[in-house]
mmCIF file of N, CA, C and O in Angstrom:
data_model
loop_
_atom_site.group_PDB
_atom_site.id
_atom_site.type_symbol
_atom_site.label_atom_id
_atom_site.label_comp_id
_atom_site.label_asym_id
_atom_site.label_seq_id
_atom_site.Cartn_x
_atom_site.Cartn_y
_atom_site.Cartn_z
ATOM 1 N N LEU A 1 84.323 90.105 105.187
ATOM 2 C CA LEU A 1 85.163 91.272 105.447
ATOM 3 C C LEU A 1 84.544 92.464 104.738
ATOM 4 O O LEU A 1 84.288 92.431 103.543
ATOM 5 N N ASP A 2 84.314 93.513 105.455
ATOM 6 C CA ASP A 2 83.731 94.738 104.907
ATOM 7 C C ASP A 2 84.870 95.657 104.471
ATOM 8 O O ASP A 2 85.533 96.273 105.293
ATOM 9 N N ILE A 3 85.101 95.752 103.160
ATOM 10 C CA ILE A 3 86.185 96.564 102.628
ATOM 11 C C ILE A 3 85.672 97.986 102.377
ATOM 12 O O ILE A 3 84.633 98.169 101.752
ATOM 13 N N PRO A 4 86.405 98.997 102.852
ATOM 14 C CA PRO A 4 85.971 100.379 102.627
ATOM 15 C C PRO A 4 86.108 100.761 101.153
ATOM 16 O O PRO A 4 86.795 100.102 100.392
ATOM 17 N N ASP A 5 85.477 101.853 100.790
ATOM 18 C CA ASP A 5 85.580 102.391 99.436
ATOM 19 C C ASP A 5 87.020 102.853 99.209
ATOM 20 O O ASP A 5 87.491 103.763 99.875
ATOM 21 N N LEU A 6 87.725 102.225 98.284
ATOM 22 C CA LEU A 6 89.137 102.519 98.072
ATOM 23 C C LEU A 6 89.393 103.412 96.851
ATOM 24 O O LEU A 6 90.519 103.522 96.405
ATOM 25 N N ARG A 7 88.377 104.039 96.321
ATOM 26 C CA ARG A 7 88.570 104.879 95.135
ATOM 27 C C ARG A 7 89.560 106.005 95.387
ATOM 28 O O ARG A 7 90.243 106.454 94.478
ATOM 29 N N TRP A 8 89.669 106.468 96.607
ATOM 30 C CA TRP A 8 90.581 107.560 96.954
ATOM 31 C C TRP A 8 92.021 107.080 97.088
ATOM 32 O O TRP A 8 92.946 107.852 97.186
ATOM 33 N N MET A 9 92.213 105.786 97.094
ATOM 34 C CA MET A 9 93.528 105.218 97.378
ATOM 35 C C MET A 9 94.053 104.458 96.164
ATOM 36 O O MET A 9 93.704 103.304 95.959
ATOM 37 N N PRO A 10 94.881 105.107 95.335
ATOM 38 C CA PRO A 10 95.390 104.409 94.153
ATOM 39 C C PRO A 10 96.342 103.278 94.558
ATOM 40 O O PRO A 10 97.233 103.469 95.387
ATOM 41 N N ILE A 11 96.129 102.129 94.001
ATOM 42 C CA ILE A 11 96.995 100.990 94.290
ATOM 43 C C ILE A 11 97.396 100.327 92.979
ATOM 44 O O ILE A 11 96.654 100.323 92.010
ATOM 45 N N ASP A 12 98.607 99.791 92.972
ATOM 46 C CA ASP A 12 99.088 99.000 91.851
ATOM 47 C C ASP A 12 99.062 97.544 92.278
ATOM 48 O O ASP A 12 99.350 97.227 93.436
ATOM 49 N N LEU A 13 98.745 96.686 91.348
ATOM 50 C CA LEU A 13 98.769 95.257 91.623
ATOM 51 C C LEU A 13 99.913 94.625 90.859
ATOM 52 O O LEU A 13 100.153 94.947 89.699
ATOM 53 N N LEU A 14 100.618 93.732 91.514
ATOM 54 C CA LEU A 14 101.686 92.988 90.881
ATOM 55 C C LEU A 14 101.487 91.532 91.257
ATOM 56 O O LEU A 14 101.492 91.193 92.445
ATOM 57 N N LEU A 15 101.278 90.706 90.268
ATOM 58 C CA LEU A 15 101.062 89.287 90.530
ATOM 59 C C LEU A 15 102.408 88.606 90.716
ATOM 60 O O LEU A 15 103.353 88.852 89.970
ATOM 61 N N ASN A 16 102.471 87.728 91.718
ATOM 62 C CA ASN A 16 103.700 87.003 92.042
ATOM 63 C C ASN A 16 103.425 85.517 92.102
ATOM 64 O O ASN A 16 102.292 85.089 92.290
ATOM 65 N N ASP A 17 104.498 84.753 92.027
ATOM 66 C CA ASP A 17 104.351 83.316 92.218
ATOM 67 C C ASP A 17 104.241 83.029 93.723
ATOM 68 O O ASP A 17 104.425 83.917 94.553
ATOM 69 N N LYS A 18 103.918 81.784 94.065
ATOM 70 C CA LYS A 18 103.691 81.425 95.472
ATOM 71 C C LYS A 18 104.922 81.640 96.344
ATOM 72 O O LYS A 18 104.804 82.092 97.476
ATOM 73 N N GLU A 19 106.099 81.335 95.819
ATOM 74 C CA GLU A 19 107.338 81.502 96.593
ATOM 75 C C GLU A 19 107.568 82.974 96.949
ATOM 76 O O GLU A 19 107.909 83.303 98.076
ATOM 77 N N THR A 20 107.376 83.847 95.974
ATOM 78 C CA THR A 20 107.572 85.275 96.206
ATOM 79 C C THR A 20 106.544 85.799 97.201
ATOM 80 O O THR A 20 106.886 86.545 98.122
ATOM 81 N N LEU A 21 105.291 85.406 97.007
ATOM 82 C CA LEU A 21 104.244 85.848 97.930
ATOM 83 C C LEU A 21 104.557 85.381 99.351
ATOM 84 O O LEU A 21 104.431 86.153 100.305
ATOM 85 N N LYS A 22 104.987 84.155 99.498
ATOM 86 C CA LYS A 22 105.335 83.624 100.821
ATOM 87 C C LYS A 22 106.448 84.462 101.458
ATOM 88 O O LYS A 22 106.366 84.830 102.634
ATOM 89 N N SER A 23 107.452 84.810 100.674
ATOM 90 C CA SER A 23 108.556 85.620 101.182
ATOM 91 C C SER A 23 108.083 87.018 101.572
ATOM 92 O O SER A 23 108.479 87.553 102.613
ATOM 93 N N ILE A 24 107.207 87.623 100.751
ATOM 94 C CA ILE A 24 106.675 88.945 101.069
ATOM 95 C C ILE A 24 105.886 88.899 102.371
ATOM 96 O O ILE A 24 106.030 89.766 103.235
ATOM 97 N N LEU A 25 105.055 87.885 102.530
ATOM 98 C CA LEU A 25 104.238 87.768 103.735
ATOM 99 C C LEU A 25 105.091 87.522 104.976
ATOM 100 O O LEU A 25 104.829 88.066 106.048
ATOM 101 N N GLU A 26 106.125 86.695 104.843
ATOM 102 C CA GLU A 26 106.989 86.381 105.988
ATOM 103 C C GLU A 26 107.882 87.547 106.388
ATOM 104 O O GLU A 26 108.175 87.735 107.560
ATOM 105 N N ASN A 27 108.325 88.332 105.412
ATOM 106 C CA ASN A 27 109.283 89.398 105.691
ATOM 107 C C ASN A 27 108.650 90.783 105.806
ATOM 108 O O ASN A 27 109.333 91.742 106.150
ATOM 109 N N GLY A 28 107.374 90.883 105.514
ATOM 110 C CA GLY A 28 106.692 92.166 105.570
ATOM 111 C C GLY A 28 106.372 92.588 106.995
ATOM 112 O O GLY A 28 106.432 91.799 107.931
ATOM 113 N N LYS A 29 106.034 93.845 107.126
ATOM 114 C CA LYS A 29 105.680 94.403 108.428
ATOM 115 C C LYS A 29 104.157 94.442 108.544
ATOM 116 O O LYS A 29 103.471 94.980 107.684
ATOM 117 N N LYS A 30 103.651 93.873 109.613
ATOM 118 C CA LYS A 30 102.206 93.840 109.840
ATOM 119 C C LYS A 30 101.774 95.120 110.547
ATOM 120 O O LYS A 30 102.300 95.453 111.601
ATOM 121 N N VAL A 31 100.834 95.842 109.921
ATOM 122 C CA VAL A 31 100.317 97.092 110.476
ATOM 123 C C VAL A 31 98.797 97.102 110.337
ATOM 124 O O VAL A 31 98.220 96.249 109.667
ATOM 125 N N THR A 32 98.187 98.074 110.958
ATOM 126 C CA THR A 32 96.746 98.257 110.837
ATOM 127 C C THR A 32 96.493 99.600 110.170
ATOM 128 O O THR A 32 97.051 100.615 110.576
ATOM 129 N N VAL A 33 95.666 99.578 109.128
ATOM 130 C CA VAL A 33 95.300 100.787 108.412
ATOM 131 C C VAL A 33 93.781 100.880 108.402
ATOM 132 O O VAL A 33 93.112 99.973 107.898
ATOM 133 N N MET A 34 93.265 101.933 108.990
ATOM 134 C CA MET A 34 91.814 102.114 109.081
ATOM 135 C C MET A 34 91.157 100.875 109.694
ATOM 136 O O MET A 34 90.142 100.394 109.226
ATOM 137 N N SER A 35 91.797 100.336 110.701
ATOM 138 C CA SER A 35 91.380 99.151 111.454
ATOM 139 C C SER A 35 91.386 97.851 110.645
ATOM 140 O O SER A 35 90.783 96.859 111.049
ATOM 141 N N TYR A 36 92.109 97.839 109.534
ATOM 142 C CA TYR A 36 92.262 96.609 108.743
ATOM 143 C C TYR A 36 93.713 96.153 108.802
ATOM 144 O O TYR A 36 94.633 96.975 108.691
ATOM 145 N N PRO A 37 93.944 94.855 108.951
ATOM 146 C CA PRO A 37 95.326 94.357 108.950
ATOM 147 C C PRO A 37 95.919 94.436 107.540
ATOM 148 O O PRO A 37 95.256 94.075 106.562
ATOM 149 N N VAL A 38 97.136 94.950 107.468
ATOM 150 C CA VAL A 38 97.831 95.121 106.197
ATOM 151 C C VAL A 38 99.271 94.665 106.382
ATOM 152 O O VAL A 38 99.848 94.863 107.448
ATOM 153 N N ILE A 39 99.851 94.089 105.344
ATOM 154 C CA ILE A 39 101.269 93.730 105.387
ATOM 155 C C ILE A 39 102.009 94.639 104.421
ATOM 156 O O ILE A 39 101.693 94.680 103.225
ATOM 157 N N ILE A 40 102.966 95.380 104.946
ATOM 158 C CA ILE A 40 103.805 96.258 104.133
ATOM 159 C C ILE A 40 105.038 95.456 103.726
ATOM 160 O O ILE A 40 105.769 94.966 104.594
ATOM 161 N N PRO A 41 105.282 95.308 102.434
ATOM 162 C CA PRO A 41 106.463 94.548 102.004
ATOM 163 C C PRO A 41 107.756 95.158 102.540
ATOM 164 O O PRO A 41 107.832 96.372 102.776
ATOM 165 N N SER A 42 108.764 94.313 102.701
ATOM 166 C CA SER A 42 110.075 94.789 103.150
ATOM 167 C C SER A 42 110.646 95.762 102.118
ATOM 168 O O SER A 42 110.198 95.810 100.965
ATOM 169 N N LEU A 43 111.645 96.509 102.520
ATOM 170 C CA LEU A 43 112.305 97.454 101.622
ATOM 171 C C LEU A 43 112.818 96.731 100.376
ATOM 172 O O LEU A 43 112.637 97.202 99.251
ATOM 173 N N GLU A 44 113.446 95.600 100.575
ATOM 174 C CA GLU A 44 113.972 94.833 99.435
ATOM 175 C C GLU A 44 112.853 94.446 98.474
ATOM 176 O O GLU A 44 112.989 94.581 97.258
ATOM 177 N N HIS A 45 111.730 93.984 99.017
ATOM 178 C CA HIS A 45 110.609 93.603 98.157
ATOM 179 C C HIS A 45 109.997 94.823 97.464
ATOM 180 O O HIS A 45 109.628 94.754 96.281
ATOM 181 N N LEU A 46 109.868 95.941 98.174
ATOM 182 C CA LEU A 46 109.335 97.154 97.554
ATOM 183 C C LEU A 46 110.211 97.599 96.384
ATOM 184 O O LEU A 46 109.707 97.923 95.297
ATOM 185 N N LEU A 47 111.519 97.633 96.609
ATOM 186 C CA LEU A 47 112.429 98.024 95.539
ATOM 187 C C LEU A 47 112.360 97.050 94.371
ATOM 188 O O LEU A 47 112.288 97.466 93.210
ATOM 189 N N ALA A 48 112.343 95.754 94.663
ATOM 190 C CA ALA A 48 112.266 94.746 93.592
ATOM 191 C C ALA A 48 111.001 94.926 92.762
ATOM 192 O O ALA A 48 111.038 94.858 91.525
ATOM 193 N N MET A 49 109.877 95.201 93.424
ATOM 194 C CA MET A 49 108.619 95.390 92.694
ATOM 195 C C MET A 49 108.682 96.649 91.831
ATOM 196 O O MET A 49 108.204 96.649 90.688
ATOM 197 N N LYS A 50 109.261 97.720 92.364
ATOM 198 C CA LYS A 50 109.399 98.949 91.585
ATOM 199 C C LYS A 50 110.329 98.737 90.393
ATOM 200 O O LYS A 50 110.041 99.189 89.282
ATOM 201 N N PHE A 51 111.461 98.055 90.622
ATOM 202 C CA PHE A 51 112.390 97.766 89.524
ATOM 203 C C PHE A 51 111.688 96.946 88.440
ATOM 204 O O PHE A 51 111.826 97.220 87.253
ATOM 205 N N HIS A 52 110.939 95.937 88.875
ATOM 206 C CA HIS A 52 110.227 95.050 87.944
ATOM 207 C C HIS A 52 109.196 95.834 87.123
ATOM 208 O O HIS A 52 109.049 95.614 85.915
ATOM 209 N N ALA A 53 108.486 96.740 87.772
ATOM 210 C CA ALA A 53 107.478 97.539 87.069
ATOM 211 C C ALA A 53 108.131 98.401 85.987
ATOM 212 O O ALA A 53 107.633 98.478 84.864
ATOM 213 N N VAL A 54 109.270 99.020 86.323
ATOM 214 C CA VAL A 54 109.971 99.856 85.349
ATOM 215 C C VAL A 54 110.495 98.995 84.206
ATOM 216 O O VAL A 54 110.359 99.351 83.032
ATOM 217 N N LYS A 55 111.069 97.860 84.541
ATOM 218 C CA LYS A 55 111.625 96.973 83.517
ATOM 219 C C LYS A 55 110.542 96.507 82.537
ATOM 220 O O LYS A 55 110.786 96.409 81.343
ATOM 221 N N GLY A 56 109.337 96.272 83.048
ATOM 222 C CA GLY A 56 108.247 95.765 82.217
ATOM 223 C C GLY A 56 107.753 96.763 81.185
ATOM 224 O O GLY A 56 107.237 96.378 80.136
ATOM 225 N N ASN A 57 107.896 98.049 81.455
ATOM 226 C CA ASN A 57 107.445 99.081 80.523
ATOM 227 C C ASN A 57 108.220 100.351 80.825
ATOM 228 O O ASN A 57 107.689 101.287 81.430
ATOM 229 N N TYR A 58 109.461 100.372 80.425
ATOM 230 C CA TYR A 58 110.392 101.443 80.803
ATOM 231 C C TYR A 58 109.856 102.830 80.460
ATOM 232 O O TYR A 58 109.877 103.724 81.303
ATOM 233 N N GLN A 59 109.374 103.005 79.246
ATOM 234 C CA GLN A 59 108.916 104.324 78.809
ATOM 235 C C GLN A 59 107.769 104.847 79.661
ATOM 236 O O GLN A 59 107.742 106.007 80.031
ATOM 237 N N ARG A 60 106.808 103.994 79.941
ATOM 238 C CA ARG A 60 105.620 104.428 80.679
ATOM 239 C C ARG A 60 105.841 104.496 82.181
ATOM 240 O O ARG A 60 105.329 105.367 82.863
ATOM 241 N N ARG A 61 106.626 103.559 82.732
ATOM 242 C CA ARG A 61 106.728 103.432 84.188
ATOM 243 C C ARG A 61 107.894 104.209 84.805
ATOM 244 O O ARG A 61 107.875 104.496 86.005
ATOM 245 N N PHE A 62 108.903 104.558 84.016
ATOM 246 C CA PHE A 62 110.089 105.183 84.591
ATOM 247 C C PHE A 62 109.729 106.434 85.396
ATOM 248 O O PHE A 62 110.060 106.547 86.568
ATOM 249 N N TYR A 63 109.026 107.375 84.775
ATOM 250 C CA TYR A 63 108.736 108.639 85.464
ATOM 251 C C TYR A 63 107.678 108.481 86.553
ATOM 252 O O TYR A 63 107.582 109.318 87.447
ATOM 253 N N LYS A 64 106.918 107.409 86.504
ATOM 254 C CA LYS A 64 105.936 107.133 87.558
ATOM 255 C C LYS A 64 106.618 106.520 88.781
ATOM 256 O O LYS A 64 106.325 106.869 89.906
ATOM 257 N N ASP A 65 107.545 105.601 88.551
ATOM 258 C CA ASP A 65 108.137 104.839 89.651
ATOM 259 C C ASP A 65 109.481 105.361 90.145
ATOM 260 O O ASP A 65 109.846 105.105 91.288
ATOM 261 N N ILE A 66 110.220 106.080 89.329
ATOM 262 C CA ILE A 66 111.546 106.529 89.779
ATOM 263 C C ILE A 66 111.470 107.441 91.000
ATOM 264 O O ILE A 66 112.314 107.317 91.896
ATOM 265 N N PRO A 67 110.483 108.333 91.125
ATOM 266 C CA PRO A 67 110.430 109.125 92.370
ATOM 267 C C PRO A 67 110.255 108.241 93.610
ATOM 268 O O PRO A 67 110.871 108.511 94.655
ATOM 269 N N ASP A 68 109.464 107.185 93.502
ATOM 270 C CA ASP A 68 109.292 106.256 94.632
ATOM 271 C C ASP A 68 110.600 105.540 94.946
ATOM 272 O O ASP A 68 110.974 105.393 96.112
ATOM 273 N N ILE A 69 111.279 105.078 93.908
ATOM 274 C CA ILE A 69 112.551 104.372 94.098
ATOM 275 C C ILE A 69 113.564 105.283 94.778
ATOM 276 O O ILE A 69 114.209 104.890 95.762
ATOM 277 N N LEU A 70 113.710 106.500 94.266
ATOM 278 C CA LEU A 70 114.680 107.439 94.837
ATOM 279 C C LEU A 70 114.329 107.787 96.279
ATOM 280 O O LEU A 70 115.213 107.889 97.139
ATOM 281 N N SER A 71 113.054 107.940 96.556
ATOM 282 C CA SER A 71 112.612 108.242 97.916
ATOM 283 C C SER A 71 112.903 107.077 98.865
ATOM 284 O O SER A 71 113.373 107.288 99.989
ATOM 285 N N LEU A 72 112.614 105.862 98.438
ATOM 286 C CA LEU A 72 112.907 104.685 99.268
ATOM 287 C C LEU A 72 114.399 104.590 99.569
ATOM 288 O O LEU A 72 114.799 104.294 100.704
ATOM 289 N N ILE A 73 115.214 104.846 98.561
ATOM 290 C CA ILE A 73 116.673 104.792 98.737
ATOM 291 C C ILE A 73 117.118 105.845 99.744
ATOM 292 O O ILE A 73 117.853 105.558 100.683
ATOM 293 N N GLU A 74 116.658 107.063 99.534
ATOM 294 C CA GLU A 74 117.084 108.176 100.381
ATOM 295 C C GLU A 74 116.603 108.029 101.823
ATOM 296 O O GLU A 74 117.372 108.181 102.774
ATOM 297 N N LYS A 75 115.327 107.721 102.011
ATOM 298 C CA LYS A 75 114.757 107.640 103.359
ATOM 299 C C LYS A 75 115.287 106.450 104.165
ATOM 300 O O LYS A 75 115.235 106.461 105.388
ATOM 301 N N ASN A 76 115.782 105.440 103.458
ATOM 302 C CA ASN A 76 116.278 104.239 104.143
ATOM 303 C C ASN A 76 117.795 104.135 104.093
ATOM 304 O O ASN A 76 118.351 103.089 104.430
ATOM 305 N N ASN A 77 118.446 105.208 103.656
ATOM 306 C CA ASN A 77 119.913 105.239 103.597
ATOM 307 C C ASN A 77 120.506 104.030 102.886
ATOM 308 O O ASN A 77 121.462 103.415 103.360
ATOM 309 N N VAL A 78 119.912 103.691 101.747
ATOM 310 C CA VAL A 78 120.392 102.557 100.962
ATOM 311 C C VAL A 78 121.697 102.950 100.280
ATOM 312 O O VAL A 78 121.794 104.025 99.678
ATOM 313 N N ARG A 79 122.668 102.071 100.383
ATOM 314 C CA ARG A 79 123.951 102.303 99.711
ATOM 315 C C ARG A 79 123.833 101.778 98.281
ATOM 316 O O ARG A 79 123.868 100.571 98.061
ATOM 317 N N ILE A 80 123.680 102.688 97.332
ATOM 318 C CA ILE A 80 123.485 102.257 95.947
ATOM 319 C C ILE A 80 124.756 101.668 95.340
ATOM 320 O O ILE A 80 124.690 100.986 94.325
ATOM 321 N N ASP A 81 125.903 101.914 95.974
ATOM 322 C CA ASP A 81 127.149 101.335 95.487
ATOM 323 C C ASP A 81 127.411 99.946 96.071
ATOM 324 O O ASP A 81 128.408 99.309 95.737
ATOM 325 N N SER A 82 126.498 99.451 96.909
ATOM 326 C CA SER A 82 126.690 98.118 97.491
ATOM 327 C C SER A 82 126.377 97.033 96.461
ATOM 328 O O SER A 82 125.558 97.226 95.556
ATOM 329 N N ASP A 83 127.046 95.904 96.595
ATOM 330 C CA ASP A 83 126.802 94.775 95.690
ATOM 331 C C ASP A 83 125.362 94.297 95.786
ATOM 332 O O ASP A 83 124.746 93.966 94.771
ATOM 333 N N SER A 84 124.806 94.282 97.001
ATOM 334 C CA SER A 84 123.446 93.762 97.172
ATOM 335 C C SER A 84 122.417 94.644 96.458
ATOM 336 O O SER A 84 121.491 94.123 95.827
ATOM 337 N N PHE A 85 122.589 95.971 96.515
ATOM 338 C CA PHE A 85 121.653 96.851 95.816
ATOM 339 C C PHE A 85 121.793 96.689 94.308
ATOM 340 O O PHE A 85 120.801 96.566 93.590
ATOM 341 N N ARG A 86 123.020 96.682 93.831
ATOM 342 C CA ARG A 86 123.255 96.536 92.386
ATOM 343 C C ARG A 86 122.668 95.226 91.882
ATOM 344 O O ARG A 86 121.991 95.191 90.850
ATOM 345 N N GLU A 87 122.898 94.138 92.603
ATOM 346 C CA GLU A 87 122.373 92.828 92.199
ATOM 347 C C GLU A 87 120.850 92.829 92.179
ATOM 348 O O GLU A 87 120.239 92.263 91.269
ATOM 349 N N LEU A 88 120.222 93.447 93.171
ATOM 350 C CA LEU A 88 118.763 93.523 93.219
ATOM 351 C C LEU A 88 118.240 94.303 92.011
ATOM 352 O O LEU A 88 117.286 93.876 91.343
ATOM 353 N N CYS A 89 118.875 95.420 91.719
ATOM 354 C CA CYS A 89 118.453 96.248 90.588
ATOM 355 C C CYS A 89 118.636 95.509 89.266
ATOM 356 O O CYS A 89 117.756 95.545 88.407
ATOM 357 N N LEU A 90 119.745 94.820 89.103
ATOM 358 C CA LEU A 90 119.983 94.093 87.856
ATOM 359 C C LEU A 90 119.081 92.870 87.720
ATOM 360 O O LEU A 90 118.644 92.542 86.615
ATOM 361 N N LYS A 91 118.764 92.228 88.836
ATOM 362 C CA LYS A 91 117.904 91.038 88.785
ATOM 363 C C LYS A 91 116.467 91.414 88.403
ATOM 364 O O LYS A 91 115.844 90.744 87.590
ATOM 365 N N TYR A 92 115.936 92.479 88.995
ATOM 366 C CA TYR A 92 114.533 92.834 88.780
ATOM 367 C C TYR A 92 114.345 94.035 87.854
ATOM 368 O O TYR A 92 113.244 94.262 87.365
ATOM 369 N N GLY A 93 115.403 94.795 87.641
ATOM 370 C CA GLY A 93 115.334 95.963 86.769
ATOM 371 C C GLY A 93 116.244 95.775 85.574
ATOM 372 O O GLY A 93 116.117 94.810 84.830
ATOM 373 N N SER A 94 117.191 96.695 85.434
ATOM 374 C CA SER A 94 118.109 96.631 84.291
ATOM 375 C C SER A 94 119.355 97.456 84.596
ATOM 376 O O SER A 94 119.364 98.268 85.528
ATOM 377 N N GLN A 95 120.361 97.271 83.770
ATOM 378 C CA GLN A 95 121.577 98.069 83.900
ATOM 379 C C GLN A 95 121.253 99.541 83.659
ATOM 380 O O GLN A 95 121.762 100.424 84.346
ATOM 381 N N GLU A 96 120.388 99.806 82.697
ATOM 382 C CA GLU A 96 119.986 101.182 82.381
ATOM 383 C C GLU A 96 119.356 101.863 83.598
ATOM 384 O O GLU A 96 119.676 103.010 83.920
ATOM 385 N N LEU A 97 118.483 101.154 84.295
ATOM 386 C CA LEU A 97 117.836 101.707 85.489
ATOM 387 C C LEU A 97 118.872 101.957 86.585
ATOM 388 O O LEU A 97 118.872 103.016 87.216
ATOM 389 N N TYR A 98 119.755 100.993 86.802
ATOM 390 C CA TYR A 98 120.809 101.156 87.809
ATOM 391 C C TYR A 98 121.667 102.380 87.498
ATOM 392 O O TYR A 98 121.957 103.193 88.377
ATOM 393 N N ASP A 99 122.037 102.542 86.231
ATOM 394 C CA ASP A 99 122.857 103.686 85.822
ATOM 395 C C ASP A 99 122.124 105.008 86.051
ATOM 396 O O ASP A 99 122.729 105.991 86.479
ATOM 397 N N GLU A 100 120.829 105.040 85.773
ATOM 398 C CA GLU A 100 120.030 106.261 85.995
ATOM 399 C C GLU A 100 119.977 106.616 87.487
ATOM 400 O O GLU A 100 120.083 107.781 87.851
ATOM 401 N N ILE A 101 119.795 105.614 88.329
ATOM 402 C CA ILE A 101 119.757 105.845 89.780
ATOM 403 C C ILE A 101 121.098 106.392 90.260
ATOM 404 O O ILE A 101 121.155 107.382 90.996
ATOM 405 N N LYS A 102 122.184 105.761 89.829
ATOM 406 C CA LYS A 102 123.518 106.230 90.214
ATOM 407 C C LYS A 102 123.758 107.655 89.734
ATOM 408 O O LYS A 102 124.261 108.496 90.483
ATOM 409 N N ARG A 103 123.391 107.934 88.489
ATOM 410 C CA ARG A 103 123.587 109.265 87.909
ATOM 411 C C ARG A 103 122.821 110.319 88.725
ATOM 412 O O ARG A 103 123.344 111.381 89.036
ATOM 413 N N PHE A 104 121.602 109.999 89.102
ATOM 414 C CA PHE A 104 120.802 110.943 89.890
ATOM 415 C C PHE A 104 121.513 111.294 91.191
ATOM 416 O O PHE A 104 121.649 112.474 91.542
ATOM 417 N N PHE A 105 121.977 110.285 91.931
ATOM 418 C CA PHE A 105 122.601 110.556 93.224
ATOM 419 C C PHE A 105 123.958 111.216 93.074
ATOM 420 O O PHE A 105 124.356 112.045 93.901
ATOM 421 N N GLU A 106 124.684 110.888 92.015
ATOM 422 C CA GLU A 106 125.976 111.549 91.780
ATOM 423 C C GLU A 106 125.769 113.026 91.476
ATOM 424 O O GLU A 106 126.513 113.881 91.959
ATOM 425 N N GLU A 107 124.755 113.346 90.673
ATOM 426 C CA GLU A 107 124.483 114.739 90.313
ATOM 427 C C GLU A 107 123.956 115.541 91.501
ATOM 428 O O GLU A 107 124.200 116.734 91.604
ATOM 429 N N HIS A 108 123.253 114.901 92.401
ATOM 430 C CA HIS A 108 122.656 115.625 93.539
ATOM 431 C C HIS A 108 123.569 115.674 94.764
ATOM 432 O O HIS A 108 123.203 116.295 95.748
ATOM 433 N N LYS A 109 124.706 115.046 94.696
ATOM 434 C CA LYS A 109 125.690 115.166 95.769
ATOM 435 C C LYS A 109 126.426 116.498 95.672
ATOM 436 O O LYS A 109 126.904 117.012 96.657
ATOM 437 N N LYS A 110 126.538 117.006 94.457
ATOM 438 C CA LYS A 110 127.337 118.204 94.194
ATOM 439 C C LYS A 110 126.724 119.437 94.812
ATOM 440 O O LYS A 110 125.620 119.639 95.021
#
């Protein structure tokens, strides 16, 4: 496989166990980017990975990942008050992160 020069394309790597990888591959969307097959993780998996990254290093990752999280929520009309969103955030992130997300949307509704 001839991989193009990816220096222009910043990517983060997150290592997963086999079960998680299998779920990402099965539930992801298959697309072609620059004529290469790529799997885009589902919204749930993207959010879980972002929550996990913030949880792993809150001080360093919060300001890097929170804009992505907020954008994913907004563009996909995610109901942050739903039990499923809260559970996902608490499982892979933290109560502090969930509270920050809620606070942001409450302040920007006004």
